PDB file of C-alpha atoms in Angstrom:
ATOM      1  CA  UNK K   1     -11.947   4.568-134.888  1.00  0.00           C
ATOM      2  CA  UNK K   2     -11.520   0.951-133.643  1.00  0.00           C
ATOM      3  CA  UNK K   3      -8.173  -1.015-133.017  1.00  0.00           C
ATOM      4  CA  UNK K   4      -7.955  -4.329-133.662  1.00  0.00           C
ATOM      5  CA  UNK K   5      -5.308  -6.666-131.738  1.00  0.00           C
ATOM      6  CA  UNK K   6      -3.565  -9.570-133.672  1.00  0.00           C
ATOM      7  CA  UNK K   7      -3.455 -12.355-131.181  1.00  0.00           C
ATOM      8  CA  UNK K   8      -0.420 -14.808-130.668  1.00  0.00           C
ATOM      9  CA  UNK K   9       1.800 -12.494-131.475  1.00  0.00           C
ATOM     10  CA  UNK K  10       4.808 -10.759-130.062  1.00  0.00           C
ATOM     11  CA  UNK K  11       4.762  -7.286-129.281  1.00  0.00           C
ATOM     12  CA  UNK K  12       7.279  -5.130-131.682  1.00  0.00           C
ATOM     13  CA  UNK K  13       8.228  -9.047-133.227  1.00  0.00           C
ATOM     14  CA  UNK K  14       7.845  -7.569-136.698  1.00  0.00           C
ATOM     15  CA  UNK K  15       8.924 -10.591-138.567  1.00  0.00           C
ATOM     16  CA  UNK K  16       7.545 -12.355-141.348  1.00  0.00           C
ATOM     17  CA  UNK K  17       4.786 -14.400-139.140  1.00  0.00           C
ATOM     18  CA  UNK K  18       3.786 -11.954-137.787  1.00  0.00           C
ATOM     19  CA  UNK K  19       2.726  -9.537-141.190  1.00  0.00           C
ATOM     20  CA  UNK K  20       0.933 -12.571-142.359  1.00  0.00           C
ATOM     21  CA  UNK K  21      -1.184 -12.542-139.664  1.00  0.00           C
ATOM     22  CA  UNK K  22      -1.905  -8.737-139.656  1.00  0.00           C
ATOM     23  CA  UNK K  23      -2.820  -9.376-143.105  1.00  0.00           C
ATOM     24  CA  UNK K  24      -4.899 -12.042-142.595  1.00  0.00           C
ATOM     25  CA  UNK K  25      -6.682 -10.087-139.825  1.00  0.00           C
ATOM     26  CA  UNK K  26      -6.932  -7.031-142.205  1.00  0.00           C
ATOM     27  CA  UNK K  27      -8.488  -9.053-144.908  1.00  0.00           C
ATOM     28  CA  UNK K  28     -11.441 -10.539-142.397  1.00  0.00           C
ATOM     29  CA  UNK K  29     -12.293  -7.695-141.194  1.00  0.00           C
ATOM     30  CA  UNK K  30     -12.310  -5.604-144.580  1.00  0.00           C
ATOM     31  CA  UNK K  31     -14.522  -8.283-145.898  1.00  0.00           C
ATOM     32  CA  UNK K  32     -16.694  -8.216-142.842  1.00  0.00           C
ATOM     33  CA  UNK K  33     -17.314  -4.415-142.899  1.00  0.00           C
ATOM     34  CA  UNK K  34     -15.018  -2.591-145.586  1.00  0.00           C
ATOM     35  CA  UNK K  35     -12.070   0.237-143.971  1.00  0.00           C
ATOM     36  CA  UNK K  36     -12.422   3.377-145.294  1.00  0.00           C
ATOM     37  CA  UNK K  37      -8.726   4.288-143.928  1.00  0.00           C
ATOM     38  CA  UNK K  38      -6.226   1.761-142.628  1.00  0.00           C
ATOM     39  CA  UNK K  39      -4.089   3.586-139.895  1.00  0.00           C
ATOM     40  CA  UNK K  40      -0.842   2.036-139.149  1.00  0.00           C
ATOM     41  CA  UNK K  41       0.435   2.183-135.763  1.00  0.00           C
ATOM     42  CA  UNK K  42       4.289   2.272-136.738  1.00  0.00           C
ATOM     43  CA  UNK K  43       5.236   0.030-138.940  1.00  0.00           C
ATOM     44  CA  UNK K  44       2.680  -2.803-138.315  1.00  0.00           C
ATOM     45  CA  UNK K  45       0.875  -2.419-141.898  1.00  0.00           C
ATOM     46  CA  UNK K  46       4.496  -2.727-143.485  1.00  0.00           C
ATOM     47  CA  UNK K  47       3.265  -6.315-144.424  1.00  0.00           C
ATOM     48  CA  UNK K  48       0.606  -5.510-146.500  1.00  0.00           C
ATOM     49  CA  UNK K  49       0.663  -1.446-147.072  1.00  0.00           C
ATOM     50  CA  UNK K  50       1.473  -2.077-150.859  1.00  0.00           C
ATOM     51  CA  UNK K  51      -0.751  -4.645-151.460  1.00  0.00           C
ATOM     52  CA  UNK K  52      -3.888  -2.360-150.500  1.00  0.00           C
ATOM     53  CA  UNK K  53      -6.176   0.171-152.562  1.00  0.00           C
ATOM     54  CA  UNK K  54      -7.289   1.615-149.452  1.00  0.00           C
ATOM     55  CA  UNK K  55      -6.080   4.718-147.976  1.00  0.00           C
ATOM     56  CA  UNK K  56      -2.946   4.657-145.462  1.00  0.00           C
ATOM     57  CA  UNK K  57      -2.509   6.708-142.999  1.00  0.00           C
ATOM     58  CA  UNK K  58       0.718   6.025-140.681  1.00  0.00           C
ATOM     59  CA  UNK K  59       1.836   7.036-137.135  1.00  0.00           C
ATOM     60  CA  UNK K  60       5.267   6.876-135.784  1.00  0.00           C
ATOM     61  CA  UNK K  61       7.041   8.072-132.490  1.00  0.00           C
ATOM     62  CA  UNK K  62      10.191   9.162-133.474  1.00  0.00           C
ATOM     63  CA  UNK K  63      11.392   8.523-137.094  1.00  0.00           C
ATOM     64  CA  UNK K  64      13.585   4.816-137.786  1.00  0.00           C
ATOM     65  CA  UNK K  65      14.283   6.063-140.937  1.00  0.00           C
ATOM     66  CA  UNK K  66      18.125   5.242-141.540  1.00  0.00           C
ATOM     67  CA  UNK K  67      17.935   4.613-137.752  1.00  0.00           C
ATOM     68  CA  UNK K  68      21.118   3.472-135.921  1.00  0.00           C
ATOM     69  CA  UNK K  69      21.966   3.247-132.659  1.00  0.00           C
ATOM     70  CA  UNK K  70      24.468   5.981-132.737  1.00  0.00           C
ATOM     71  CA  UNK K  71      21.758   8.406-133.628  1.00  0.00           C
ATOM     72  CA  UNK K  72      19.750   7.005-130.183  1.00  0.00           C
ATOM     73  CA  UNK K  73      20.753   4.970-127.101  1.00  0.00           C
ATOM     74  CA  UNK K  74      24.111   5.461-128.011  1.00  0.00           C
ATOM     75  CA  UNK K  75      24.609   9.375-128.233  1.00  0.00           C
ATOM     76  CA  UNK K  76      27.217  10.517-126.178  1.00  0.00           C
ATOM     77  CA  UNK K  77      25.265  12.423-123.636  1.00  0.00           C
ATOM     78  CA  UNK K  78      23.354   9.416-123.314  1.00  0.00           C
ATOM     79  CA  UNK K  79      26.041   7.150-122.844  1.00  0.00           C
ATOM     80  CA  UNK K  80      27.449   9.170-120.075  1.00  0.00           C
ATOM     81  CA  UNK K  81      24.372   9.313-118.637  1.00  0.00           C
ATOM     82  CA  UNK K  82      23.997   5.417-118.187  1.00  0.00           C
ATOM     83  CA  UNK K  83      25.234   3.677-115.624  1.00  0.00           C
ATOM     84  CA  UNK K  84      28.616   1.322-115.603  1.00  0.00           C
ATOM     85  CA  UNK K  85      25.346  -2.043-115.448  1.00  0.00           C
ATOM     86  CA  UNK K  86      23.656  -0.259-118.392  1.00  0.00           C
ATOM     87  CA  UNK K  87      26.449   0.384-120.678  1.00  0.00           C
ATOM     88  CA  UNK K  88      27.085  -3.106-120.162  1.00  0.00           C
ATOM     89  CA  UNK K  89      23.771  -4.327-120.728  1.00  0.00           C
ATOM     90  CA  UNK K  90      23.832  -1.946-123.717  1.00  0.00           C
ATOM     91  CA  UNK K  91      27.226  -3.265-124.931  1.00  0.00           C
ATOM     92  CA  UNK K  92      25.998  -6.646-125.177  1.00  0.00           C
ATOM     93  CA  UNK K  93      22.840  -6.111-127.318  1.00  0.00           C
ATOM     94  CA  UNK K  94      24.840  -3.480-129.715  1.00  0.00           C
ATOM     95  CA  UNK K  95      23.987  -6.813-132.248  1.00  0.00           C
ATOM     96  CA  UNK K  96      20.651  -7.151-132.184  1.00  0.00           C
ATOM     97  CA  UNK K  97      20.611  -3.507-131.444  1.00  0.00           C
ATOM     98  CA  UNK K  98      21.944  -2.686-135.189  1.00  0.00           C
ATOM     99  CA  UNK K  99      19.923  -5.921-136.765  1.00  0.00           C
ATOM    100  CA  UNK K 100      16.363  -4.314-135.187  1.00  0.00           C
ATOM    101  CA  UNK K 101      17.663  -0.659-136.396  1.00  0.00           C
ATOM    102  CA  UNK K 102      18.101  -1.719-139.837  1.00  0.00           C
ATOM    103  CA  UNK K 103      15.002  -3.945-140.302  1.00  0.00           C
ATOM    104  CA  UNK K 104      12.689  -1.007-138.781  1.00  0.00           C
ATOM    105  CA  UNK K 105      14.467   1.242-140.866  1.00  0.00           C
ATOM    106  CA  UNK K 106      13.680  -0.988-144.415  1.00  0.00           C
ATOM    107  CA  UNK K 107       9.821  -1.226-142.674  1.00  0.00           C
ATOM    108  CA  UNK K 108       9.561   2.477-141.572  1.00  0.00           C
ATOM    109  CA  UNK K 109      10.724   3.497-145.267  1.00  0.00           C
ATOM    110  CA  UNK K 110       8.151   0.819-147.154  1.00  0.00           C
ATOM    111  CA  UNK K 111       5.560   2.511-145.024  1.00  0.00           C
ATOM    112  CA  UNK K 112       6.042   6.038-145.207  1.00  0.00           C
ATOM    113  CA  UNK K 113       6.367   5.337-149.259  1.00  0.00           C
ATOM    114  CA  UNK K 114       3.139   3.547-149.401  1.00  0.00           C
ATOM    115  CA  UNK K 115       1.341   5.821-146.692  1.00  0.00           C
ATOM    116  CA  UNK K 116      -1.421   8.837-148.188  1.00  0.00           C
ATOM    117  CA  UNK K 117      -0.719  10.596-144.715  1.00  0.00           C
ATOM    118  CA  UNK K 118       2.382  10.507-142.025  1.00  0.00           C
ATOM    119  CA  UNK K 119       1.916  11.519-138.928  1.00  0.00           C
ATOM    120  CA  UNK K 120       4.912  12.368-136.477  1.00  0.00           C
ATOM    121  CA  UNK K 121       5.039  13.495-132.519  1.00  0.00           C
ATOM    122  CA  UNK K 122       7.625  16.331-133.414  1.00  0.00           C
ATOM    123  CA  UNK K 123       9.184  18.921-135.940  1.00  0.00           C
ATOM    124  CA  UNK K 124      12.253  17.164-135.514  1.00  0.00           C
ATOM    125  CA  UNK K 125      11.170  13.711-136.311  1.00  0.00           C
ATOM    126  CA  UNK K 126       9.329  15.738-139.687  1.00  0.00           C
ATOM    127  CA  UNK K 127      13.196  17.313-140.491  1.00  0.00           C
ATOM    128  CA  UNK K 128      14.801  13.619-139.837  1.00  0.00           C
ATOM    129  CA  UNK K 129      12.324  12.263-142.160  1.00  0.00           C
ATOM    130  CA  UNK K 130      12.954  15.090-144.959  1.00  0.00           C
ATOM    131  CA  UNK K 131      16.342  14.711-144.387  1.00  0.00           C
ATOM    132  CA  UNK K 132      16.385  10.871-145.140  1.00  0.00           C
ATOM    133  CA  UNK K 133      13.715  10.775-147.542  1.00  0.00           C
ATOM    134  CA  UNK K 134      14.535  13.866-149.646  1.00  0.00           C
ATOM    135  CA  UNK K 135      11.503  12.754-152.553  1.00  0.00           C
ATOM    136  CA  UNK K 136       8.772  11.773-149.974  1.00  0.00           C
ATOM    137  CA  UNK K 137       5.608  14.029-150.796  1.00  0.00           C
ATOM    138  CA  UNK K 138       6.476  16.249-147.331  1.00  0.00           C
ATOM    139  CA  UNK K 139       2.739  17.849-147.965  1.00  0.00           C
ATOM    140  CA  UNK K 140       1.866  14.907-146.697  1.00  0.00           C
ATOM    141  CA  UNK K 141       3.242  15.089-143.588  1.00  0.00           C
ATOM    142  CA  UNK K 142       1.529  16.052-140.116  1.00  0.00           C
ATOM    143  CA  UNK K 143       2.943  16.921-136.648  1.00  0.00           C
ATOM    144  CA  UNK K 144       0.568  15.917-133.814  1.00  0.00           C
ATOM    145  CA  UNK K 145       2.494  16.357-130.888  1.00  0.00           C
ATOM    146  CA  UNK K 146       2.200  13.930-127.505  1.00  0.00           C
ATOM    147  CA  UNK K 147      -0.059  15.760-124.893  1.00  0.00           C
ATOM    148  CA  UNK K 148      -1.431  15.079-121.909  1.00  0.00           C
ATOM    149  CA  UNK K 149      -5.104  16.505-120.770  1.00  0.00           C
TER     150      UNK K 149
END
C-alpha cells in the first residue's frame, strides 16, 4: 500500500478545491500505474468516489454520519468536564462547529454509499452507522480496532 499526499492543501479543508485536486491526483496516478483498490482515508475520496469503477474501500475514526455536536464535544459529561476557557472557546465555534458537522456528515454518507468495504475503529461506531444508515449493505462492514504494538 502507498499513500499519496495532495500538496497545497489544507488539512481536513474538505471543500470543493480541494476534491478537485484529489481527483486530479487520483487520475495521474491511475494513468501512470492503474489502482487496483482506492482506500479512502475518511472522507477524502468523497470528491470523486462515484465517479470511479474501481473498488472503494473507506476508513473512518468514529462515524459523522448525522453527526452533531450534541452527540460529541458537547455531551454533558463532556461539557462538565471542560474548563470555564474551553466552554468558552467551545461556545464561540458552536457555528462553524454545526456547519463542519453537517458537511462531513453529507461527505461521510456519499462515501460509505459509494464504498465496496467500510472500515470502523469500534462496534459502536458499526451500531451508529446501522443506526443512521438503516439500508447500507452492513456485510460490508469491518471493525479494525486502534492498537498499539
Amino acid at each position: 500500500m502507498e499513500y499519496h499526499f495532495v500538496d497545497d492543501t489544507t488539512p481536513e479543508s474538505y471543500g470543493d478545491s480541494f476534491f478537485e485536486k484529489v481527483y486530479e491526483q487520483f487520475e495521474r496516478l491511475h494513468e501512470a500505474h492503474p489502482f487496483d483498490v482506492v482506500f479512502s482515508e475518511s472522507v477524502a475520496a468523497a470528491g470523486f468516489c462515484d465517479r470511479i469503477s474501481i473498488p472503494l474501500v473507506a476508513r473512518f475514526h468514529g462515524i459523522w454520519i448525522g453527526w452533531r455536536p450534541s452527540e460529541s464535544l458537547y455531551f454533558p459529561e463532556v461539557w462538565q468536564a471542560l474548563s470555564a476557557r474551553e466552554r468558552t472557546l467551545a461556545t464561540r465555534r458552536l457555528p462553524s462547529t454545526f456547519y463542519y458537522g453537517s458537511r462531513l456528515s453529507r461527505l461521510a454518507r456519499l462515501v460509505c454509499e459509494t464504498s465496496q468495504a467500510i472500515v470502523l475503529d469500534s462496534e459502536f461506531s458499526r451500531a451508529r452507522l446501522q443506526d443512521r444508515m438503516p439500508g447500507l449493505d452492513h456485510d460490508r462492514i469491518l471493525v479494525v480496532p486502534p492498537a498499539v504494538d
